[in-house]
Amino acid sequence: MTATPATTVANLRDLGGTPLSGGRTVRPGLVLRSGQLDRLDIAADPAVAALGLRTVIDFRTDAERADHPDRIPAGVRLLVADVLADKMNAGAGRAPAAAQLKDLLSDPVVAEEHLGGGKAQALFGDVYRSFVHSASAQAAYRLLLTEAADPGAGPLLFHCTAGKDRTGWGATVILSLLGADDDTLMAEYLSVNPAVKQAFAPMIEGFTAAGGDPDIALALIGVFPSYLESALAEVESRYGSMDKYVREGLGVCDETVEALRTRLA
């Protein structure tokens, strides 16, 4: 996976170039991932304009989309697939940590109360498990795989707010189906950390300057092996394999998976 040097889109990465089994790599320019597109400016960003995007999938919640609506180039399809909808409903409308970074980092006292002492890591583990088993997440990732397998949908970009958690799991599922090994999956998952930390640097600096615990900030802003491992363990315990998760959990047929492999690898 390679970073694309965009100036108006944070954490933009092409799944293309990721190494697969048998010496193969993912075909470039077909499936990309990023943070939110609220600052996208095609005229000012030739790197993004050159991608020729045809489809965007937005994994964010209603509140996130209302606060920072995507800016979509003319002619591009926008598909909304709220990964955390069920999690929001279960929590009586309270957004999980993955969807409220700014609020959580605005008050060090509140952050310490709710996220200190390892609570942040536990919360993210719970959210990542929900990526696997909640109906809203299953619908979102089913849409991602179906669209990514369709030649008429690409080039396709999928994103959340920071482009690290909901988006990271989507990339993991795609790359796993294409034949990336476990070490590659983890390396690609963690590779977003520099871009995410850069994008949120002012927020982190403000939080720590106000007395906030930098470990809490990093737990929210970054990604860690334990986060992804929580989702992978959930796949293993519920389904036994990624293929069965995709087939039985997501309801994606074998023909679609084969089409995905043919198109991207």
PDB file of C-alpha atoms in Angstrom:
ATOM      1  CA  MET A   1       0.000   0.000   0.000  1.00  0.00           C
ATOM      2  CA  THR A   2       1.387   3.378  -0.927  1.00  0.00           C
ATOM      3  CA  ALA A   3       0.620   6.877   0.318  1.00  0.00           C
ATOM      4  CA  THR A   4      -0.707   9.282  -2.301  1.00  0.00           C
ATOM      5  CA  PRO A   5       0.699  12.809  -1.853  1.00  0.00           C
ATOM      6  CA  ALA A   6      -2.642  14.650  -1.670  1.00  0.00           C
ATOM      7  CA  THR A   7      -2.765  18.171  -0.236  1.00  0.00           C
ATOM      8  CA  THR A   8      -6.508  18.331   0.550  1.00  0.00           C
ATOM      9  CA  VAL A   9      -7.220  14.740   1.686  1.00  0.00           C
ATOM     10  CA  ALA A  10      -5.654  13.298   4.848  1.00  0.00           C
ATOM     11  CA  ASN A  11      -4.240   9.791   4.967  1.00  0.00           C
ATOM     12  CA  LEU A  12      -4.900   8.943   1.321  1.00  0.00           C
ATOM     13  CA  ARG A  13      -3.487   5.536   0.437  1.00  0.00           C
ATOM     14  CA  ASP A  14      -3.705   3.194  -2.535  1.00  0.00           C
ATOM     15  CA  LEU A  15      -4.140  -0.490  -1.738  1.00  0.00           C
ATOM     16  CA  GLY A  16      -2.216  -1.042  -4.958  1.00  0.00           C
ATOM     17  CA  GLY A  17       1.293  -2.405  -4.599  1.00  0.00           C
ATOM     18  CA  THR A  18       0.576  -4.387  -1.420  1.00  0.00           C
ATOM     19  CA  PRO A  19       2.466  -7.694  -1.663  1.00  0.00           C
ATOM     20  CA  LEU A  20       0.415 -10.870  -2.007  1.00  0.00           C
ATOM     21  CA  SER A  21       1.212 -14.575  -2.065  1.00  0.00           C
ATOM     22  CA  GLY A  22       3.083 -15.963  -5.043  1.00  0.00           C
ATOM     23  CA  GLY A  23       4.979 -12.759  -5.709  1.00  0.00           C
ATOM     24  CA  ARG A  24       1.864 -10.905  -6.836  1.00  0.00           C
ATOM     25  CA  THR A  25       0.820  -7.390  -5.781  1.00  0.00           C
ATOM     26  CA  VAL A  26      -2.496  -5.561  -5.648  1.00  0.00           C
ATOM     27  CA  ARG A  27      -3.202  -3.668  -8.864  1.00  0.00           C
ATOM     28  CA  PRO A  28      -2.750   0.089  -8.350  1.00  0.00           C
ATOM     29  CA  GLY A  29      -5.287   2.849  -8.858  1.00  0.00           C
ATOM     30  CA  LEU A  30      -8.430   0.780  -8.311  1.00  0.00           C
ATOM     31  CA  VAL A  31      -9.194   0.809  -4.573  1.00  0.00           C
ATOM     32  CA  LEU A  32      -8.048   3.590  -2.257  1.00  0.00           C
ATOM     33  CA  ARG A  33      -8.648   4.610   1.363  1.00  0.00           C
ATOM     34  CA  SER A  34      -8.476   7.902   3.245  1.00  0.00           C
ATOM     35  CA  GLY A  35      -9.761  10.133   5.994  1.00  0.00           C
ATOM     36  CA  GLN A  36     -12.801  12.354   5.510  1.00  0.00           C
ATOM     37  CA  LEU A  37     -13.157  14.378   2.324  1.00  0.00           C
ATOM     38  CA  ASP A  38     -14.470  17.630   3.781  1.00  0.00           C
ATOM     39  CA  ARG A  39     -11.499  19.603   2.416  1.00  0.00           C
ATOM     40  CA  LEU A  40     -11.210  17.859  -0.939  1.00  0.00           C
ATOM     41  CA  ASP A  41     -10.443  20.328  -3.713  1.00  0.00           C
ATOM     42  CA  ILE A  42      -9.890  18.662  -7.072  1.00  0.00           C
ATOM     43  CA  ALA A  43      -8.787  21.907  -8.727  1.00  0.00           C
ATOM     44  CA  ALA A  44      -6.078  22.427  -6.118  1.00  0.00           C
ATOM     45  CA  ASP A  45      -5.100  18.797  -5.770  1.00  0.00           C
ATOM     46  CA  PRO A  46      -3.828  17.287  -9.031  1.00  0.00           C
ATOM     47  CA  ALA A  47      -2.809  14.048  -7.276  1.00  0.00           C
ATOM     48  CA  VAL A  48      -6.445  13.362  -6.402  1.00  0.00           C
ATOM     49  CA  ALA A  49      -7.745  14.594  -9.750  1.00  0.00           C
ATOM     50  CA  ALA A  50      -5.451  12.112 -11.487  1.00  0.00           C
ATOM     51  CA  LEU A  51      -7.113   9.206  -9.673  1.00  0.00           C
ATOM     52  CA  GLY A  52     -10.279   9.565 -11.732  1.00  0.00           C
ATOM     53  CA  LEU A  53     -12.507   8.474  -8.860  1.00  0.00           C
ATOM     54  CA  ARG A  54     -15.895   7.050  -9.764  1.00  0.00           C
ATOM     55  CA  THR A  55     -17.232   5.845  -6.386  1.00  0.00           C
ATOM     56  CA  VAL A  56     -16.815   7.008  -2.772  1.00  0.00           C
ATOM     57  CA  ILE A  57     -18.028   4.951   0.202  1.00  0.00           C
ATOM     58  CA  ASP A  58     -18.444   6.935   3.437  1.00  0.00           C
ATOM     59  CA  PHE A  59     -18.362   4.799   6.608  1.00  0.00           C
ATOM     60  CA  ARG A  60     -19.100   7.676   9.017  1.00  0.00           C
ATOM     61  CA  THR A  61     -22.043   8.280  11.341  1.00  0.00           C
ATOM     62  CA  ASP A  62     -24.844  10.768  10.634  1.00  0.00           C
ATOM     63  CA  ALA A  63     -23.318  13.253  13.074  1.00  0.00           C
ATOM     64  CA  GLU A  64     -19.868  13.018  11.513  1.00  0.00           C
ATOM     65  CA  ARG A  65     -21.253  13.551   8.041  1.00  0.00           C
ATOM     66  CA  ALA A  66     -23.338  16.522   9.191  1.00  0.00           C
ATOM     67  CA  ASP A  67     -20.360  18.173  10.910  1.00  0.00           C
ATOM     68  CA  HIS A  68     -17.910  17.579   8.055  1.00  0.00           C
ATOM     69  CA  PRO A  69     -19.782  16.773   4.831  1.00  0.00           C
ATOM     70  CA  ASP A  70     -17.752  15.203   2.057  1.00  0.00           C
ATOM     71  CA  ARG A  71     -16.847  17.284  -0.951  1.00  0.00           C
ATOM     72  CA  ILE A  72     -17.357  14.966  -3.882  1.00  0.00           C
ATOM     73  CA  PRO A  73     -16.181  15.713  -7.435  1.00  0.00           C
ATOM     74  CA  ALA A  74     -18.888  16.012 -10.074  1.00  0.00           C
ATOM     75  CA  GLY A  75     -19.936  12.677 -11.505  1.00  0.00           C
ATOM     76  CA  VAL A  76     -18.688  10.604  -8.556  1.00  0.00           C
ATOM     77  CA  ARG A  77     -21.182   8.295  -6.820  1.00  0.00           C
ATOM     78  CA  LEU A  78     -21.387   8.721  -3.047  1.00  0.00           C
ATOM     79  CA  LEU A  79     -22.534   5.663  -1.078  1.00  0.00           C
ATOM     80  CA  VAL A  80     -23.174   5.998   2.655  1.00  0.00           C
ATOM     81  CA  ALA A  81     -22.640   2.924   4.835  1.00  0.00           C
ATOM     82  CA  ASP A  82     -22.615   3.784   8.558  1.00  0.00           C
ATOM     83  CA  VAL A  83     -20.463   1.097  10.156  1.00  0.00           C
ATOM     84  CA  LEU A  84     -21.256   2.232  13.700  1.00  0.00           C
ATOM     85  CA  ALA A  85     -25.034   2.710  13.391  1.00  0.00           C
ATOM     86  CA  ASP A  86     -25.852  -0.287  15.588  1.00  0.00           C
ATOM     87  CA  LYS A  87     -23.163   0.694  18.083  1.00  0.00           C
ATOM     88  CA  MET A  88     -24.699   4.186  18.293  1.00  0.00           C
ATOM     89  CA  ASN A  89     -28.177   2.759  18.885  1.00  0.00           C
ATOM     90  CA  ALA A  90     -26.916   0.355  21.546  1.00  0.00           C
ATOM     91  CA  GLY A  91     -25.233   3.257  23.329  1.00  0.00           C
ATOM     92  CA  ALA A  92     -28.356   5.459  23.261  1.00  0.00           C
ATOM     93  CA  GLY A  93     -26.824   7.739  20.671  1.00  0.00           C
ATOM     94  CA  ARG A  94     -23.393   8.080  22.287  1.00  0.00           C
ATOM     95  CA  ALA A  95     -20.727   7.739  19.637  1.00  0.00           C
ATOM     96  CA  PRO A  96     -17.927   5.210  20.160  1.00  0.00           C
ATOM     97  CA  ALA A  97     -14.438   6.581  20.631  1.00  0.00           C
ATOM     98  CA  ALA A  98     -13.617   5.963  16.972  1.00  0.00           C
ATOM     99  CA  ALA A  99     -16.220   8.546  15.983  1.00  0.00           C
ATOM    100  CA  GLN A 100     -15.604  11.319  18.545  1.00  0.00           C
ATOM    101  CA  LEU A 101     -11.875  11.984  18.649  1.00  0.00           C
ATOM    102  CA  LYS A 102     -12.251  15.755  18.774  1.00  0.00           C
ATOM    103  CA  ASP A 103     -14.715  15.757  21.664  1.00  0.00           C
ATOM    104  CA  LEU A 104     -12.700  13.304  23.719  1.00  0.00           C
ATOM    105  CA  LEU A 105      -9.508  15.333  23.306  1.00  0.00           C
ATOM    106  CA  SER A 106     -11.123  18.644  24.221  1.00  0.00           C
ATOM    107  CA  ASP A 107     -11.172  18.016  27.998  1.00  0.00           C
ATOM    108  CA  PRO A 108      -8.249  16.218  29.689  1.00  0.00           C
ATOM    109  CA  VAL A 109     -10.246  15.613  32.890  1.00  0.00           C
ATOM    110  CA  VAL A 110     -13.111  13.922  31.057  1.00  0.00           C
ATOM    111  CA  ALA A 111     -10.645  12.008  28.909  1.00  0.00           C
ATOM    112  CA  GLU A 112      -8.818  10.687  31.964  1.00  0.00           C
ATOM    113  CA  GLU A 113     -12.088   9.633  33.590  1.00  0.00           C
ATOM    114  CA  HIS A 114     -13.397   7.744  30.577  1.00  0.00           C
ATOM    115  CA  LEU A 115     -10.206   6.666  28.843  1.00  0.00           C
ATOM    116  CA  GLY A 116      -7.363   6.509  31.349  1.00  0.00           C
ATOM    117  CA  GLY A 117      -5.848   3.366  32.812  1.00  0.00           C
ATOM    118  CA  GLY A 118      -6.213   1.289  29.683  1.00  0.00           C
ATOM    119  CA  LYS A 119      -9.905   2.088  29.177  1.00  0.00           C
ATOM    120  CA  ALA A 120      -9.244   3.560  25.730  1.00  0.00           C
ATOM    121  CA  GLN A 121      -7.645   0.344  24.509  1.00  0.00           C
ATOM    122  CA  ALA A 122     -10.556  -1.681  25.909  1.00  0.00           C
ATOM    123  CA  LEU A 123     -13.079   0.596  24.196  1.00  0.00           C
ATOM    124  CA  PHE A 124     -11.350   0.241  20.859  1.00  0.00           C
ATOM    125  CA  GLY A 125     -11.204  -3.523  21.255  1.00  0.00           C
ATOM    126  CA  ASP A 126     -14.970  -3.539  21.758  1.00  0.00           C
ATOM    127  CA  VAL A 127     -15.511  -1.333  18.709  1.00  0.00           C
ATOM    128  CA  TYR A 128     -13.310  -3.536  16.544  1.00  0.00           C
ATOM    129  CA  ARG A 129     -15.232  -6.633  17.593  1.00  0.00           C
ATOM    130  CA  SER A 130     -18.414  -4.838  16.543  1.00  0.00           C
ATOM    131  CA  PHE A 131     -16.921  -4.351  13.080  1.00  0.00           C
ATOM    132  CA  VAL A 132     -17.253  -8.134  12.738  1.00  0.00           C
ATOM    133  CA  HIS A 133     -20.581  -8.910  14.364  1.00  0.00           C
ATOM    134  CA  SER A 134     -22.897  -5.869  14.206  1.00  0.00           C
ATOM    135  CA  ALA A 135     -25.493  -5.806  11.431  1.00  0.00           C
ATOM    136  CA  SER A 136     -24.663  -2.225  10.385  1.00  0.00           C
ATOM    137  CA  ALA A 137     -20.970  -3.049  10.041  1.00  0.00           C
ATOM    138  CA  GLN A 138     -21.713  -6.233   8.128  1.00  0.00           C
ATOM    139  CA  ALA A 139     -23.897  -4.274   5.700  1.00  0.00           C
ATOM    140  CA  ALA A 140     -21.168  -1.652   5.244  1.00  0.00           C
ATOM    141  CA  TYR A 141     -18.381  -4.138   4.545  1.00  0.00           C
ATOM    142  CA  ARG A 142     -20.655  -6.191   2.277  1.00  0.00           C
ATOM    143  CA  LEU A 143     -21.198  -3.014   0.236  1.00  0.00           C
ATOM    144  CA  LEU A 144     -17.445  -2.363   0.147  1.00  0.00           C
ATOM    145  CA  LEU A 145     -16.611  -5.834  -1.172  1.00  0.00           C
ATOM    146  CA  THR A 146     -19.449  -5.834  -3.684  1.00  0.00           C
ATOM    147  CA  GLU A 147     -18.440  -2.447  -5.063  1.00  0.00           C
ATOM    148  CA  ALA A 148     -14.711  -3.247  -5.068  1.00  0.00           C
ATOM    149  CA  ALA A 149     -15.441  -6.378  -7.116  1.00  0.00           C
ATOM    150  CA  ASP A 150     -17.410  -4.411  -9.735  1.00  0.00           C
ATOM    151  CA  PRO A 151     -15.291  -3.030 -12.598  1.00  0.00           C
ATOM    152  CA  GLY A 152     -17.917  -0.355 -13.161  1.00  0.00           C
ATOM    153  CA  ALA A 153     -17.468   1.072  -9.665  1.00  0.00           C
ATOM    154  CA  GLY A 154     -13.804   1.959  -9.822  1.00  0.00           C
ATOM    155  CA  PRO A 155     -11.597   3.658  -9.097  1.00  0.00           C
ATOM    156  CA  LEU A 156     -13.183   3.445  -5.644  1.00  0.00           C
ATOM    157  CA  LEU A 157     -12.294   5.318  -2.454  1.00  0.00           C
ATOM    158  CA  PHE A 158     -13.586   4.301   0.973  1.00  0.00           C
ATOM    159  CA  HIS A 159     -13.126   6.351   4.130  1.00  0.00           C
ATOM    160  CA  CYS A 160     -14.221   7.233   7.656  1.00  0.00           C
ATOM    161  CA  THR A 161     -13.052  10.261   9.682  1.00  0.00           C
ATOM    162  CA  ALA A 162      -9.363   9.580  10.281  1.00  0.00           C
ATOM    163  CA  GLY A 163      -9.156   6.672   7.837  1.00  0.00           C
ATOM    164  CA  LYS A 164      -7.702   4.312  10.413  1.00  0.00           C
ATOM    165  CA  ASP A 165     -10.289   2.156  12.246  1.00  0.00           C
ATOM    166  CA  ARG A 166     -13.438   1.523  10.192  1.00  0.00           C
ATOM    167  CA  THR A 167     -11.402   2.063   7.059  1.00  0.00           C
ATOM    168  CA  GLY A 168      -8.522  -0.029   8.395  1.00  0.00           C
ATOM    169  CA  TRP A 169     -10.750  -3.043   8.921  1.00  0.00           C
ATOM    170  CA  GLY A 170     -12.165  -2.710   5.417  1.00  0.00           C
ATOM    171  CA  ALA A 171      -8.659  -2.694   3.972  1.00  0.00           C
ATOM    172  CA  THR A 172      -7.710  -5.714   6.081  1.00  0.00           C
ATOM    173  CA  VAL A 173     -10.664  -7.734   4.791  1.00  0.00           C
ATOM    174  CA  ILE A 174      -9.938  -6.889   1.159  1.00  0.00           C
ATOM    175  CA  LEU A 175      -6.221  -7.604   1.431  1.00  0.00           C
ATOM    176  CA  SER A 176      -6.833 -10.857   3.300  1.00  0.00           C
ATOM    177  CA  LEU A 177      -9.184 -12.077   0.563  1.00  0.00           C
ATOM    178  CA  LEU A 178      -6.583 -11.168  -2.054  1.00  0.00           C
ATOM    179  CA  GLY A 179      -3.933 -13.317  -0.353  1.00  0.00           C
ATOM    180  CA  ALA A 180      -1.882 -10.975   1.850  1.00  0.00           C
ATOM    181  CA  ASP A 181      -0.252 -12.828   4.745  1.00  0.00           C
ATOM    182  CA  ASP A 182      -0.703 -11.943   8.426  1.00  0.00           C
ATOM    183  CA  ASP A 183       2.512  -9.926   8.676  1.00  0.00           C
ATOM    184  CA  THR A 184       1.568  -7.868   5.631  1.00  0.00           C
ATOM    185  CA  LEU A 185      -1.932  -7.230   6.967  1.00  0.00           C
ATOM    186  CA  MET A 186      -0.563  -5.934  10.253  1.00  0.00           C
ATOM    187  CA  ALA A 187       2.172  -3.856   8.616  1.00  0.00           C
ATOM    188  CA  GLU A 188      -0.300  -2.200   6.274  1.00  0.00           C
ATOM    189  CA  TYR A 189      -2.763  -1.606   9.093  1.00  0.00           C
ATOM    190  CA  LEU A 190      -0.102   0.122  11.213  1.00  0.00           C
ATOM    191  CA  SER A 191       1.373   2.084   8.311  1.00  0.00           C
ATOM    192  CA  VAL A 192      -1.251   4.831   8.622  1.00  0.00           C
ATOM    193  CA  ASN A 193       0.089   6.000  11.991  1.00  0.00           C
ATOM    194  CA  PRO A 194       2.452   8.737  10.729  1.00  0.00           C
ATOM    195  CA  ALA A 195      -0.210  10.310   8.501  1.00  0.00           C
ATOM    196  CA  VAL A 196      -2.897  10.142  11.184  1.00  0.00           C
ATOM    197  CA  LYS A 197      -0.635  11.666  13.833  1.00  0.00           C
ATOM    198  CA  GLN A 198       0.325  14.447  11.427  1.00  0.00           C
ATOM    199  CA  ALA A 199      -3.314  15.192  10.611  1.00  0.00           C
ATOM    200  CA  PHE A 200      -4.274  15.387  14.285  1.00  0.00           C
ATOM    201  CA  ALA A 201      -1.066  16.999  15.563  1.00  0.00           C
ATOM    202  CA  PRO A 202      -2.683  20.318  16.612  1.00  0.00           C
ATOM    203  CA  MET A 203      -5.362  18.431  18.557  1.00  0.00           C
ATOM    204  CA  ILE A 204      -2.775  16.247  20.303  1.00  0.00           C
ATOM    205  CA  GLU A 205      -0.601  19.262  21.159  1.00  0.00           C
ATOM    206  CA  GLY A 206      -3.562  21.192  22.554  1.00  0.00           C
ATOM    207  CA  PHE A 207      -4.635  18.220  24.665  1.00  0.00           C
ATOM    208  CA  THR A 208      -1.207  17.609  26.164  1.00  0.00           C
ATOM    209  CA  ALA A 209      -0.609  21.347  26.683  1.00  0.00           C
ATOM    210  CA  ALA A 210      -3.803  21.436  28.754  1.00  0.00           C
ATOM    211  CA  GLY A 211      -2.454  18.640  30.941  1.00  0.00           C
ATOM    212  CA  GLY A 212      -3.823  15.661  29.060  1.00  0.00           C
ATOM    213  CA  ASP A 213      -2.096  12.291  29.200  1.00  0.00           C
ATOM    214  CA  PRO A 214      -0.216  11.792  25.911  1.00  0.00           C
ATOM    215  CA  ASP A 215      -0.814   8.039  26.150  1.00  0.00           C
ATOM    216  CA  ILE A 216      -4.564   8.661  25.981  1.00  0.00           C
ATOM    217  CA  ALA A 217      -4.113  10.896  22.953  1.00  0.00           C
ATOM    218  CA  LEU A 218      -2.045   8.259  21.190  1.00  0.00           C
ATOM    219  CA  ALA A 219      -4.550   5.524  22.059  1.00  0.00           C
ATOM    220  CA  LEU A 220      -7.267   7.566  20.348  1.00  0.00           C
ATOM    221  CA  ILE A 221      -5.331   8.943  17.424  1.00  0.00           C
ATOM    222  CA  GLY A 222      -3.140   5.988  16.518  1.00  0.00           C
ATOM    223  CA  VAL A 223      -3.758   2.354  15.709  1.00  0.00           C
ATOM    224  CA  PHE A 224      -2.207  -0.518  17.647  1.00  0.00           C
ATOM    225  CA  PRO A 225      -1.791  -4.226  16.968  1.00  0.00           C
ATOM    226  CA  SER A 226      -4.219  -5.091  19.776  1.00  0.00           C
ATOM    227  CA  TYR A 227      -7.028  -3.204  18.001  1.00  0.00           C
ATOM    228  CA  LEU A 228      -6.770  -5.231  14.806  1.00  0.00           C
ATOM    229  CA  GLU A 229      -6.140  -8.415  16.771  1.00  0.00           C
ATOM    230  CA  SER A 230      -9.492  -7.912  18.517  1.00  0.00           C
ATOM    231  CA  ALA A 231     -11.334  -7.985  15.198  1.00  0.00           C
ATOM    232  CA  LEU A 232      -9.314 -10.897  13.850  1.00  0.00           C
ATOM    233  CA  ALA A 233      -9.985 -12.886  17.031  1.00  0.00           C
ATOM    234  CA  GLU A 234     -13.691 -12.151  16.658  1.00  0.00           C
ATOM    235  CA  VAL A 235     -13.599 -13.510  13.102  1.00  0.00           C
ATOM    236  CA  GLU A 236     -11.819 -16.630  14.322  1.00  0.00           C
ATOM    237  CA  SER A 237     -14.173 -17.275  17.238  1.00  0.00           C
ATOM    238  CA  ARG A 238     -17.398 -16.642  15.323  1.00  0.00           C
ATOM    239  CA  TYR A 239     -16.551 -17.991  11.875  1.00  0.00           C
ATOM    240  CA  GLY A 240     -13.231 -19.813  11.977  1.00  0.00           C
ATOM    241  CA  SER A 241     -11.764 -18.057   8.928  1.00  0.00           C
ATOM    242  CA  MET A 242     -11.897 -14.838   6.959  1.00  0.00           C
ATOM    243  CA  ASP A 243     -13.504 -16.619   3.996  1.00  0.00           C
ATOM    244  CA  LYS A 244     -16.354 -17.910   6.189  1.00  0.00           C
ATOM    245  CA  TYR A 245     -16.799 -14.473   7.790  1.00  0.00           C
ATOM    246  CA  VAL A 246     -17.145 -12.943   4.335  1.00  0.00           C
ATOM    247  CA  ARG A 247     -19.493 -15.660   3.109  1.00  0.00           C
ATOM    248  CA  GLU A 248     -21.643 -16.189   6.200  1.00  0.00           C
ATOM    249  CA  GLY A 249     -21.259 -12.961   8.174  1.00  0.00           C
ATOM    250  CA  LEU A 250     -21.227 -10.497   5.309  1.00  0.00           C
ATOM    251  CA  GLY A 251     -23.328 -12.557   2.937  1.00  0.00           C
ATOM    252  CA  VAL A 252     -20.911 -12.082   0.047  1.00  0.00           C
ATOM    253  CA  CYS A 253     -21.080 -14.947  -2.422  1.00  0.00           C
ATOM    254  CA  ASP A 254     -18.052 -16.842  -3.722  1.00  0.00           C
ATOM    255  CA  GLU A 255     -18.580 -15.400  -7.213  1.00  0.00           C
ATOM    256  CA  THR A 256     -18.174 -11.871  -5.876  1.00  0.00           C
ATOM    257  CA  VAL A 257     -15.007 -12.834  -4.010  1.00  0.00           C
ATOM    258  CA  GLU A 258     -13.594 -14.393  -7.186  1.00  0.00           C
ATOM    259  CA  ALA A 259     -14.511 -11.245  -9.129  1.00  0.00           C
ATOM    260  CA  LEU A 260     -12.694  -9.163  -6.483  1.00  0.00           C
ATOM    261  CA  ARG A 261      -9.588 -11.328  -6.817  1.00  0.00           C
ATOM    262  CA  THR A 262      -9.673 -11.239 -10.592  1.00  0.00           C
ATOM    263  CA  ARG A 263     -10.040  -7.491 -10.686  1.00  0.00           C
ATOM    264  CA  LEU A 264      -7.536  -6.478  -8.003  1.00  0.00           C
ATOM    265  CA  ALA A 265      -4.891  -9.183  -8.072  1.00  0.00           C
TER     266      ALA A 265
END
